[in-house]
Short mmCIF file of C-alpha atoms in Angstrom, two decimals:
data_model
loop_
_atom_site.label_atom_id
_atom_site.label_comp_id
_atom_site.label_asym_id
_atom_site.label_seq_id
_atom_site.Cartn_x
_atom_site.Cartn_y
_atom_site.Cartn_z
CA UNK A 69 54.48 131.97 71.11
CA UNK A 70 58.50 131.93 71.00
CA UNK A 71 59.03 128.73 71.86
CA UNK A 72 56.90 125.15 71.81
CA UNK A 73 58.05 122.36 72.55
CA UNK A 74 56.66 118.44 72.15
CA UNK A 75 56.30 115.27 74.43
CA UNK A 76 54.54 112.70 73.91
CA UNK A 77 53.30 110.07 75.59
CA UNK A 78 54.94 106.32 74.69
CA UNK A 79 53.78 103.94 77.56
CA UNK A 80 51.62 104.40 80.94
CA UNK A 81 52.61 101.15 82.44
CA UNK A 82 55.01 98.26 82.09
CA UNK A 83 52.77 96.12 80.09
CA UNK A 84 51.55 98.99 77.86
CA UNK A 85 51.24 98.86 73.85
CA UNK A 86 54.25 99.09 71.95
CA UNK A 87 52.55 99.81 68.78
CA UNK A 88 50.74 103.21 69.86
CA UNK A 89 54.27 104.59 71.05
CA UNK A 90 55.58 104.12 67.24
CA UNK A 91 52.73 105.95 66.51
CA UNK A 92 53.98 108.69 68.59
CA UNK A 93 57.44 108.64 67.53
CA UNK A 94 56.15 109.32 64.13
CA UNK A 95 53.72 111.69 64.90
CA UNK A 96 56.66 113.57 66.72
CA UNK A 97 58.92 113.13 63.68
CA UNK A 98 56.80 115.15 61.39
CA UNK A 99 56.95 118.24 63.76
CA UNK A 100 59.50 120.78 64.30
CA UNK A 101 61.13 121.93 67.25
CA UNK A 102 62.10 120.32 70.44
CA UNK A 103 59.92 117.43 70.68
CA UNK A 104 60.41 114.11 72.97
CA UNK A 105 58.98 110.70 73.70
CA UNK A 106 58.81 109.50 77.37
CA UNK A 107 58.09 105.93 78.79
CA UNK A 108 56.41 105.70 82.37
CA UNK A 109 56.92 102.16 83.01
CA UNK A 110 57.93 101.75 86.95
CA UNK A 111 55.32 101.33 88.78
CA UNK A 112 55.87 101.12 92.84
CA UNK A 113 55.18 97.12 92.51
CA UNK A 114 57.09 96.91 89.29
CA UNK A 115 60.55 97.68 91.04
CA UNK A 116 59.89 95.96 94.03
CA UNK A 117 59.96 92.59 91.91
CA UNK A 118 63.19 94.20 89.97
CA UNK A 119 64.75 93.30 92.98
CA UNK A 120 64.56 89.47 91.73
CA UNK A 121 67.46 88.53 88.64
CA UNK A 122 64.65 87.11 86.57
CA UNK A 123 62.42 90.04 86.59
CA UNK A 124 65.25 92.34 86.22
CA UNK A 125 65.96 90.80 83.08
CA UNK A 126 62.46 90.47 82.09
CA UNK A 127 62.60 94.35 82.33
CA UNK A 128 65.56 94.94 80.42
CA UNK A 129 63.91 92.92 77.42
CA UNK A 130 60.72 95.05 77.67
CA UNK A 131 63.33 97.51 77.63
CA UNK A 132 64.83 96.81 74.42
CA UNK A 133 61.69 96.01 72.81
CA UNK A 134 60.44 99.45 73.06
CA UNK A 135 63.28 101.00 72.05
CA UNK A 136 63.85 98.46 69.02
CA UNK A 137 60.76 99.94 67.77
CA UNK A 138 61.03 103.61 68.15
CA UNK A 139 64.73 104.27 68.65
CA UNK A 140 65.62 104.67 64.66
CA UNK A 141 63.08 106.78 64.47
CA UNK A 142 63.83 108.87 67.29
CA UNK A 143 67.52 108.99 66.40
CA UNK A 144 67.13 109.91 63.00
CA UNK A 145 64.43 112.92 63.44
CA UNK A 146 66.02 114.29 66.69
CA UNK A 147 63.68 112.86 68.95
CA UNK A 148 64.71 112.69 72.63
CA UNK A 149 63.68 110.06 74.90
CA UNK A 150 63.04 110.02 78.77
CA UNK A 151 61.95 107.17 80.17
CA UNK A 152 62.04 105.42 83.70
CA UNK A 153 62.81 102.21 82.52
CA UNK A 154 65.83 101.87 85.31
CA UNK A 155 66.46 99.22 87.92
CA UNK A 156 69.61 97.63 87.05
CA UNK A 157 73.17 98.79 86.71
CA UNK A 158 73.58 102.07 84.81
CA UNK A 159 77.05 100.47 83.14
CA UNK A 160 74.92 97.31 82.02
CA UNK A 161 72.11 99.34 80.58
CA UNK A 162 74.20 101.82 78.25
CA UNK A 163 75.70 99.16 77.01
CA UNK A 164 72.52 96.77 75.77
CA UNK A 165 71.61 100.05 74.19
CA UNK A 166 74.65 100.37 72.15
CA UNK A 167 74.79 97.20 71.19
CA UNK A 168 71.01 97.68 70.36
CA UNK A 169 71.61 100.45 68.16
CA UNK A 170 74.27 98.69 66.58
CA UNK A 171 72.39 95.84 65.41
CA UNK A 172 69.78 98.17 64.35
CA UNK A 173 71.99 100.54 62.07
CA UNK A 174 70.82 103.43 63.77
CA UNK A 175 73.07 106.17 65.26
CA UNK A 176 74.17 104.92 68.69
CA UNK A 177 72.62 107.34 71.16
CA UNK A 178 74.26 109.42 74.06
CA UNK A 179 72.99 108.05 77.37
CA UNK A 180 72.14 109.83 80.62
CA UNK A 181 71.49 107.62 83.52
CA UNK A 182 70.06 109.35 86.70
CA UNK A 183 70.59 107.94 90.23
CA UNK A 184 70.01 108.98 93.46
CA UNK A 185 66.28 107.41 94.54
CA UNK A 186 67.38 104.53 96.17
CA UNK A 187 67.04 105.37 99.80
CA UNK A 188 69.48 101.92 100.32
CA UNK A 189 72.26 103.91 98.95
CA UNK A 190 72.49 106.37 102.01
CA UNK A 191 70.22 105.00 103.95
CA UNK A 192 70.02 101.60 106.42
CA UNK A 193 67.07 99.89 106.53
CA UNK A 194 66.55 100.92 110.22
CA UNK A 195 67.01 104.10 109.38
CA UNK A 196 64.73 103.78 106.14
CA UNK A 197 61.77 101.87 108.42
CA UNK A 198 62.02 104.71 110.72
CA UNK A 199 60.46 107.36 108.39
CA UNK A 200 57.28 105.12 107.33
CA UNK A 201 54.45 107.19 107.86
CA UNK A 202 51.96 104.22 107.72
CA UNK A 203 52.22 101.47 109.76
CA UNK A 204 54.19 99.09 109.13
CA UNK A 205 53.85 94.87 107.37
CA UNK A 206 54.09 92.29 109.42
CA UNK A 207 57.63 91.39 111.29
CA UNK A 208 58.47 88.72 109.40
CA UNK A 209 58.09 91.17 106.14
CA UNK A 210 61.74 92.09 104.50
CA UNK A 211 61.89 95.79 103.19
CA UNK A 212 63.60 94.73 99.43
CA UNK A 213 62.75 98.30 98.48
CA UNK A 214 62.89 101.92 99.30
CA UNK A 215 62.76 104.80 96.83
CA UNK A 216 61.96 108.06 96.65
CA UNK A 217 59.99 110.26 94.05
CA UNK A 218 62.62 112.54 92.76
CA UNK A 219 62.22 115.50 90.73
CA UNK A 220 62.71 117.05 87.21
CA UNK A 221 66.28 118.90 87.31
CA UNK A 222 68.33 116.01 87.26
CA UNK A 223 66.07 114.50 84.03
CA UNK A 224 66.82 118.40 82.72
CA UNK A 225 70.56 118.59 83.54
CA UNK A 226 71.00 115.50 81.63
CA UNK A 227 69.29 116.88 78.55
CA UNK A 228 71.09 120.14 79.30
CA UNK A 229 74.73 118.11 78.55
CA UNK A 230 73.38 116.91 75.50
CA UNK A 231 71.69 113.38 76.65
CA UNK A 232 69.54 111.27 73.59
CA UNK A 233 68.11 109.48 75.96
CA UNK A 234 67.73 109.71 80.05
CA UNK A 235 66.91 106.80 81.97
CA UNK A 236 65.66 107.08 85.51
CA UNK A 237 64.35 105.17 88.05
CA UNK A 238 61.58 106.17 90.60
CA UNK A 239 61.14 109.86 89.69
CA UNK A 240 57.26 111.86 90.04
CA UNK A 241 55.36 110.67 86.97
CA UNK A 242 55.03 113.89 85.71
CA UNK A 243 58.79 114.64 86.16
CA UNK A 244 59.13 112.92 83.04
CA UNK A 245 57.96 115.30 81.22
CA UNK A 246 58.87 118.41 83.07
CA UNK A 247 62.42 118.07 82.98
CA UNK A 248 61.87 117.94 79.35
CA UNK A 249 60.31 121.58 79.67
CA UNK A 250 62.86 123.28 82.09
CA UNK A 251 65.70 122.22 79.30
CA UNK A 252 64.03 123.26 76.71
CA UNK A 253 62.27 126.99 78.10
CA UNK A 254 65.40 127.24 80.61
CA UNK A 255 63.05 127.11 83.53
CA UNK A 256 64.86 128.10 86.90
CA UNK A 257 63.50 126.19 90.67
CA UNK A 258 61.68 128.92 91.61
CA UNK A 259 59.81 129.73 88.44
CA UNK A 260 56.58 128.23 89.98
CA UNK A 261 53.65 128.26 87.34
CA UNK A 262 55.94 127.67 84.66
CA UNK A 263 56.71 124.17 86.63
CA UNK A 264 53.17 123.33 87.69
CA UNK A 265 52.44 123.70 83.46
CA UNK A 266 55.16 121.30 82.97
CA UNK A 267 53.65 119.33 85.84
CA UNK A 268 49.91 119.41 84.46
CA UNK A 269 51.36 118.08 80.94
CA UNK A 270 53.21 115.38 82.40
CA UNK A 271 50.22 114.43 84.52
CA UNK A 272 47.90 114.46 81.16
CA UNK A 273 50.20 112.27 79.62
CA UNK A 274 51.85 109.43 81.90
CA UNK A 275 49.06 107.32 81.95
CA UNK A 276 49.33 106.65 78.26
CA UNK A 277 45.91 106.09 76.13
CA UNK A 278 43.70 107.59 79.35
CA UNK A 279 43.22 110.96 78.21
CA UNK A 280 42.77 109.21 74.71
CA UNK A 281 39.48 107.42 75.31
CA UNK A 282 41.20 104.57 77.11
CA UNK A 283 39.40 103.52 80.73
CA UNK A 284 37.16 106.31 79.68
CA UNK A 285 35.40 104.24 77.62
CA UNK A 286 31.49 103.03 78.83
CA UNK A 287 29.59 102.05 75.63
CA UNK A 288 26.63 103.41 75.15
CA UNK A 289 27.34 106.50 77.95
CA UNK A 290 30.75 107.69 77.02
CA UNK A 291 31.49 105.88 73.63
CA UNK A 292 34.96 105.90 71.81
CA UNK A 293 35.43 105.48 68.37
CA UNK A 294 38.15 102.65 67.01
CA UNK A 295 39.01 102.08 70.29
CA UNK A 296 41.06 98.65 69.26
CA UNK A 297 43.58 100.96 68.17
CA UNK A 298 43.38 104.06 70.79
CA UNK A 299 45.90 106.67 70.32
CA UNK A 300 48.50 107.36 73.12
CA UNK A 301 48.96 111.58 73.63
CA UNK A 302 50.78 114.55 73.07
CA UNK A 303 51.07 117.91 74.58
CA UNK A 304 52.16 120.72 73.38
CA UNK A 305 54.04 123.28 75.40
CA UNK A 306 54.44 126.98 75.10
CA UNK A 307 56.71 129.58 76.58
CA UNK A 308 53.27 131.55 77.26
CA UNK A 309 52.42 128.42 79.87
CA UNK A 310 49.36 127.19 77.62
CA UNK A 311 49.02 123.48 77.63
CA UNK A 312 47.43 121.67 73.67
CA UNK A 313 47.11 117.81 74.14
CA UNK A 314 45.93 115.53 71.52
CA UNK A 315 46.46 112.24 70.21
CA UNK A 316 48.70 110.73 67.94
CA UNK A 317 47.83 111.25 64.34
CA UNK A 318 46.29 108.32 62.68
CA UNK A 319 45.02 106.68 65.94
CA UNK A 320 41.58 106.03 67.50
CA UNK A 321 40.42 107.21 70.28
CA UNK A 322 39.14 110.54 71.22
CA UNK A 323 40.59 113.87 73.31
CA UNK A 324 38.19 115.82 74.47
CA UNK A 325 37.06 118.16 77.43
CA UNK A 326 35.55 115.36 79.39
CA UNK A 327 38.36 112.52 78.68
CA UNK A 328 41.13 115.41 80.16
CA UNK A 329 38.70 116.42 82.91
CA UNK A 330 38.81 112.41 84.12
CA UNK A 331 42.44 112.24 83.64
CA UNK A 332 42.86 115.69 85.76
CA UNK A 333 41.38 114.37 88.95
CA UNK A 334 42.85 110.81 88.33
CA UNK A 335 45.11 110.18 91.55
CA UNK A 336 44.72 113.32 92.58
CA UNK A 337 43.93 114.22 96.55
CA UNK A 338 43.53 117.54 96.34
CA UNK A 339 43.22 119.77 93.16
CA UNK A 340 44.55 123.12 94.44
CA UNK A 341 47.64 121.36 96.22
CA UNK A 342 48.90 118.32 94.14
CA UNK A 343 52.31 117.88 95.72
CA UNK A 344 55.32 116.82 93.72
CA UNK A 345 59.19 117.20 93.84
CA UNK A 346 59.77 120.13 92.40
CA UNK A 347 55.99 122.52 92.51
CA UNK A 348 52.92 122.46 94.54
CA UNK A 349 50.44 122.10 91.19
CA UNK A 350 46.99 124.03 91.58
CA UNK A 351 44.77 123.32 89.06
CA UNK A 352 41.42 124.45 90.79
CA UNK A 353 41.28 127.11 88.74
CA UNK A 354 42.77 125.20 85.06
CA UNK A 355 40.37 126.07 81.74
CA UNK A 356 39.79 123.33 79.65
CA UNK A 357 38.76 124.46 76.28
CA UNK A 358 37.58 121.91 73.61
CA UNK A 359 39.06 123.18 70.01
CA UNK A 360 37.87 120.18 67.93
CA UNK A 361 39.39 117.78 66.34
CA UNK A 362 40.73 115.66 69.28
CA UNK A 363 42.38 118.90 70.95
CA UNK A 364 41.81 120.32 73.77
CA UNK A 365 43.91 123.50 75.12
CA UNK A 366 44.58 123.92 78.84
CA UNK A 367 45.62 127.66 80.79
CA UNK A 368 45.74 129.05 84.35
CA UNK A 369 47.49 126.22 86.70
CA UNK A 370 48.82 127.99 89.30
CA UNK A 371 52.09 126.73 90.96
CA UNK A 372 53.71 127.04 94.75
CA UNK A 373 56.91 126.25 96.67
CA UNK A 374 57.71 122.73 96.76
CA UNK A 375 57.39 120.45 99.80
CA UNK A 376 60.45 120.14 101.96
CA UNK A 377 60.05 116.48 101.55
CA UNK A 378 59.96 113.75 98.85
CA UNK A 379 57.53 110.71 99.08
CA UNK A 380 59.25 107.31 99.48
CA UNK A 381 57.51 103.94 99.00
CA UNK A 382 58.78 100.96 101.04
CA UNK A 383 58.42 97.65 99.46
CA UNK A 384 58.39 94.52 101.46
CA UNK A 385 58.59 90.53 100.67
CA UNK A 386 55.79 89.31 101.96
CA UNK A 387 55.81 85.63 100.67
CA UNK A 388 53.51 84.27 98.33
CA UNK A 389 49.97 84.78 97.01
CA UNK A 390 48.34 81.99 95.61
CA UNK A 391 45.18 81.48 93.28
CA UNK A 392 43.34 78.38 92.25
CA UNK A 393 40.06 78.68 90.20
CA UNK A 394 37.49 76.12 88.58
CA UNK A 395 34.52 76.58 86.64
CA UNK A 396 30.45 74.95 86.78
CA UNK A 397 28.11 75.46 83.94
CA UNK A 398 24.97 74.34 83.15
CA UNK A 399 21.95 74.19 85.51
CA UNK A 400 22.46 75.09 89.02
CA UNK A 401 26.09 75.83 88.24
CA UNK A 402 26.19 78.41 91.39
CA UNK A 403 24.44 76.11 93.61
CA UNK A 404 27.15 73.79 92.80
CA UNK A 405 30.16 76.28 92.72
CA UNK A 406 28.99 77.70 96.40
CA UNK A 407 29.39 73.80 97.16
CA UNK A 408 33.04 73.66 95.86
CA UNK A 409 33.64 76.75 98.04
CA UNK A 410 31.61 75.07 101.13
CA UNK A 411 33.86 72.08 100.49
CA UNK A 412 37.71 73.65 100.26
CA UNK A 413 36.63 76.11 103.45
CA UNK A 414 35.62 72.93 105.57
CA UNK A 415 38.92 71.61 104.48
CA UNK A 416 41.30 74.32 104.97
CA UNK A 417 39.83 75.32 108.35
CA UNK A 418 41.21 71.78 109.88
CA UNK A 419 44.33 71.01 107.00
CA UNK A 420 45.35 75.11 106.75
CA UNK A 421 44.41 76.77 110.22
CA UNK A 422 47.01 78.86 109.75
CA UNK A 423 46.67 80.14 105.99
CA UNK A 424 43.72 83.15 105.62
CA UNK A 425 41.74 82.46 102.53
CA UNK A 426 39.21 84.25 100.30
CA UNK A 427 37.01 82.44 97.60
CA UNK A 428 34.69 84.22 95.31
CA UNK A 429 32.23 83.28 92.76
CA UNK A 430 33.33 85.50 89.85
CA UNK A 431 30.41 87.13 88.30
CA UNK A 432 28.45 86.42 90.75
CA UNK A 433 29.98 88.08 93.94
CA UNK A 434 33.41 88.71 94.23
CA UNK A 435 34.16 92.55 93.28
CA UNK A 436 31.63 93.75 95.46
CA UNK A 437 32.43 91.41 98.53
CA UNK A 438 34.30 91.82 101.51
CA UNK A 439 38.19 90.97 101.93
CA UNK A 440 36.93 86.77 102.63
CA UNK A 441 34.52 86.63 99.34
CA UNK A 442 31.89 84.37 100.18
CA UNK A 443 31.19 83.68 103.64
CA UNK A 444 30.88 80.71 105.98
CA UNK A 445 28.18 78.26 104.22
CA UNK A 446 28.00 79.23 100.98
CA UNK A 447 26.20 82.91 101.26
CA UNK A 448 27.67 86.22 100.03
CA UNK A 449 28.56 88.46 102.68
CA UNK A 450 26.30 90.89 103.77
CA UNK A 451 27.15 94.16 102.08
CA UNK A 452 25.15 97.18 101.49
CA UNK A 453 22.77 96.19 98.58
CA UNK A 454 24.00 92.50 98.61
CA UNK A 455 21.08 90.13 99.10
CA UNK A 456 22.56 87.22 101.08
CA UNK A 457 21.27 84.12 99.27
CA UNK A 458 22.02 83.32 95.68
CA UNK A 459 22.58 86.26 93.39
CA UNK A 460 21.78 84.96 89.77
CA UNK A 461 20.66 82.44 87.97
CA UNK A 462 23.95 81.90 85.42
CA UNK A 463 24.94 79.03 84.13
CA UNK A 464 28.46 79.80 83.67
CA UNK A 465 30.27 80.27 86.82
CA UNK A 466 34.05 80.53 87.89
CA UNK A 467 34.91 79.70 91.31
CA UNK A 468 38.11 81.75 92.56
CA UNK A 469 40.18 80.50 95.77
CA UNK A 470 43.00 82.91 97.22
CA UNK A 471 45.68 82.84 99.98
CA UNK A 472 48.86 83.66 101.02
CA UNK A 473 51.71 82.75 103.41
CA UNK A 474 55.18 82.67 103.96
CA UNK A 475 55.49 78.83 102.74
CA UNK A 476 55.09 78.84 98.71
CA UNK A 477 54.93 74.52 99.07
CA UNK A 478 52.38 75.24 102.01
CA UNK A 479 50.15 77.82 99.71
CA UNK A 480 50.11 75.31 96.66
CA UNK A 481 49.03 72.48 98.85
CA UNK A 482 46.33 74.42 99.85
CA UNK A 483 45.48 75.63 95.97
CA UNK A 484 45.39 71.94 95.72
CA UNK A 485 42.02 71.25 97.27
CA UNK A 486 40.55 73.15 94.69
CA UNK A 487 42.54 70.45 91.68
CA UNK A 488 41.26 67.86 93.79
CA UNK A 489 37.21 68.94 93.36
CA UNK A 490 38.04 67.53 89.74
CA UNK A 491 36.71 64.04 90.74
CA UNK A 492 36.18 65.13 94.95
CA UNK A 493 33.49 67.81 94.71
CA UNK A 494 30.17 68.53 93.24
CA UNK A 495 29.71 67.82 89.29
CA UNK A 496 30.91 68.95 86.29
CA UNK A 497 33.75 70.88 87.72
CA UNK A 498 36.52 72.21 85.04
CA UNK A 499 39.22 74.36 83.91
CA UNK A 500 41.18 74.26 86.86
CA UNK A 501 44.22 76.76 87.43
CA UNK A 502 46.79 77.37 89.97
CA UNK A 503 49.30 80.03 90.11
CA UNK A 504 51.58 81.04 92.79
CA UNK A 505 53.53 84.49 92.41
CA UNK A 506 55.58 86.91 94.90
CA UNK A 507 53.23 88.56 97.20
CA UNK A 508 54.37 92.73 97.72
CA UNK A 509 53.11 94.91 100.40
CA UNK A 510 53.94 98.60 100.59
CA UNK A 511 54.29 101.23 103.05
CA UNK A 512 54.67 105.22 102.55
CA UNK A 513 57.34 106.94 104.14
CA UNK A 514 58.86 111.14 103.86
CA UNK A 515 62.33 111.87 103.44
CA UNK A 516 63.89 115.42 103.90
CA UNK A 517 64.48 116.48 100.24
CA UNK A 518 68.21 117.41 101.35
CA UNK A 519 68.95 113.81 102.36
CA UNK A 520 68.96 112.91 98.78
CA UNK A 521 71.42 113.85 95.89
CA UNK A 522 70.49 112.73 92.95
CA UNK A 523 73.47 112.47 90.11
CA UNK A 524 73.41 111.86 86.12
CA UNK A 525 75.90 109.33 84.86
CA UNK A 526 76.58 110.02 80.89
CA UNK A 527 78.09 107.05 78.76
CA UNK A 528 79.67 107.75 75.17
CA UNK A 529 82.66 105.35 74.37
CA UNK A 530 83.34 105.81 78.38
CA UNK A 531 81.34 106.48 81.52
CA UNK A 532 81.90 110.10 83.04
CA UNK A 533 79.97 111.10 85.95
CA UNK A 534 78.89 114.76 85.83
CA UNK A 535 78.11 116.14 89.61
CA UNK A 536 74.54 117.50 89.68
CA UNK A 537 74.77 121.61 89.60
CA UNK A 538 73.12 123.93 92.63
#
């Protein structure tokens, strides 16, 4: 082995740990070589609400509390950071970061921004709704979003020119770590297996604590040990295309053959043609040996010509969803709770004919029902090994009321049948709720790869764009 490099694995969602990515960082910072920490954080509903001011900022704080944590550390051991943490202004974001590093005492970081996935840039929307491939929301709908899943080279180019830390917006999951590899092994487009490796580590790692025991967990069938304080992961990568991954030292958890065999099919269509950006992965024919000790090494992913086109999801307004929920206890709680529902459907067929609603008795039947919940009188809808009359005898039983429409006051009015049951509906009602948030539908669309260009925008003491090479 000539060269290994590191990545590991600092967040697999917006709301993910922060403590399990310092972890990581130092984890990484005892290590030699190239090593890295990436973020996935931008999820296809995540950006869509970027859109809104609030949210943006909400995600530049989430932002800077990640990298308050890890960023000393990162900056004083060499650690690089990619992370898709974009969605705002390039200018604006270098600069919260210098003034974060500033106020931390750390070395202020060189910034790479990359750009070039928002279809709205060359794009207009009636050109963007015309590549959907699924059928498209509702007319009264507005698209708010359209981006495409970009690839590695830009992420590599930026390291390339000597970046601390890349920030992207909506690039392949595994991109984040790929374009890490192709910088660091000096991996050319067509160098195909090399690619799908890169692509099979970043898929291992972007869902965070996954491969780590995380969601893998089912006590007494797949048990985890010190699972409060489950690891997040890290692969190793070798010029000889071997893949190690394992956990962060000090962490629960566990990493073994059957924890990366889950992750491995997790989102995945089709094994032997797992399309992204930059390689068509195969891992049909991927061994997954188990070397102890919470590693586990991975050979033999195969890799093909990319697609000719790049995924795009379209995000749409789509008003306002709105929840309401009260609980019953005691004796016939669920006798009483199917009343409450009996009650507010009554009700909102003649005050809300226009509003579609779903109620569900929670614990009783509501992930195993059909898009209304519970039906028309009271019984659970008739599903395939879903008795139609009264499931349990509990005595603890939350009643959950949904709907959505363009009006927000029109959705809380009707939420507020369900208030009203306080001292209106059957007894001992309690622990009422209401919430009201943005309602997002998506659509998929394809996009000829050429169409898009995407650039890397460096910031030092002054912002100098850097063309993307051939």
């Amino acid at each position: 082995m000539k060269t290994r490099l590191m990545i590991g694995g600092g967040a697999g969602f917006a709301a993910d740990r922060i403590d399990a990515a310092v972890a990581v960082a130092e984890d990484l910072a005892a290590q030699q070589g190239p090593r890295y920490l990436i973020f996935e954080t931008l999820a296809e509903r995540t950006l869509a609400l970027s859109q809104n001011q609030s949210q943006r900022e909400d995600r530049e704080a989430m932002m800077l509390r990640r990298l308050r944590a890890v960023l000393p550390i990162c900056m004083c051991s060499g650690i690089r950071i990619v992370a898709n943490f974009g969605s705002w202004t390039p200018e604006r974001t270098a600069q919260v970061i210098r003034d974060l590093s500033e106020e931390l005492g750390c070395a202020v970081p060189k910034v790479a921004v990359v750009t070039g996935d928002d279809l709205f840039q060359c794009f207009s929307v009636e050109e963007i709704l015309q590549l959907a491939s699924d059928d498209l929301p509702a007319a009264d709908e507005r698209l708010i979003a359209a981006n495409a899943y970009i690839g590695a080279f830009a992420i590599a180019e930026a390291l390339d020119n000597g970046a601390d830390l890349v920030i992207t917006g909506r690039v392949a999951d595994p991109s984040l770590a790929l374009g890490p590899m192709i910088s660091a092994l000096g991996l050319a487009e067509q160098d195909w297996d090399a690619l799908a490796c890169g692509t099979l580590a970043g898929h291992l790692i972007e869902c965070g604590a996954q491969v780590c025991g995380g969601y893998y967990a089912d006590p007494g069938f797949k048990d985890v040990p010190d699972l409060a304080w489950v690891g997040f992961p890290i692969v190793e990568i070798s010029d000889t295309l071997q893949c190690l991954v394992r956990k962060a030292a000090n962490t629960g958890g566990c990493v073994n053959r059957q924890t990366v065999i889950e992750q491995l099919l997790y989102e995945i269509h089709d094994p032997s043609a797992y399309l992204t950006p930059d390689v068509v992965l195969d891992m049909s024919e991927v061994t997954v040996q188990e070397l102890g000790d919470n590693r586990v090494l991975l050979e033999q992913m195969r890799g093909r010509p990319k697609p000719d086109t790049l995924k795009v999801t379209l995000c749409f307004d789509a008003g306002w969803v709105g929840e309401a929920e009260i609980s019953y206890a005691g004796l016939t709680a669920e006798k009483r709770a199917r009343l409450a529902i009996d009650i507010t459907r009554t009700r909102a067929e003649v005050l809300f004919p226009d509003l579609p609603l779903r109620c569900d008795l929670i614990g009783v039947v509501s992930a195993f029902a059909s898009a209304a919940g519970i039906g028309e009188g009271g019984a659970a809808v008739s599903t395939e090994g879903l008795a139609a009359e009264p499931l349990s005898l509990s005595q603890d039983v939350r009643v959950r009321v949904a709907t959505s429409g363009s009006d927000k006051a029109e959705v809380l009015a009707l939420l507020g049948e369900v208030e009203a049951l306080y001292t209106t509906g059957p007894a001992g009602g309690g622990g009422v709720r209401l919430s009201a948030v943005p309602r997002i539908t998506t659509a998929s669309a394809l996009v000829p790869a050429e169409r898009l260009s995407p650039q890397v925008i460096y910031f030092e003491s002054t912002p100098q764009q850097v063309p993307r090479h051939a």
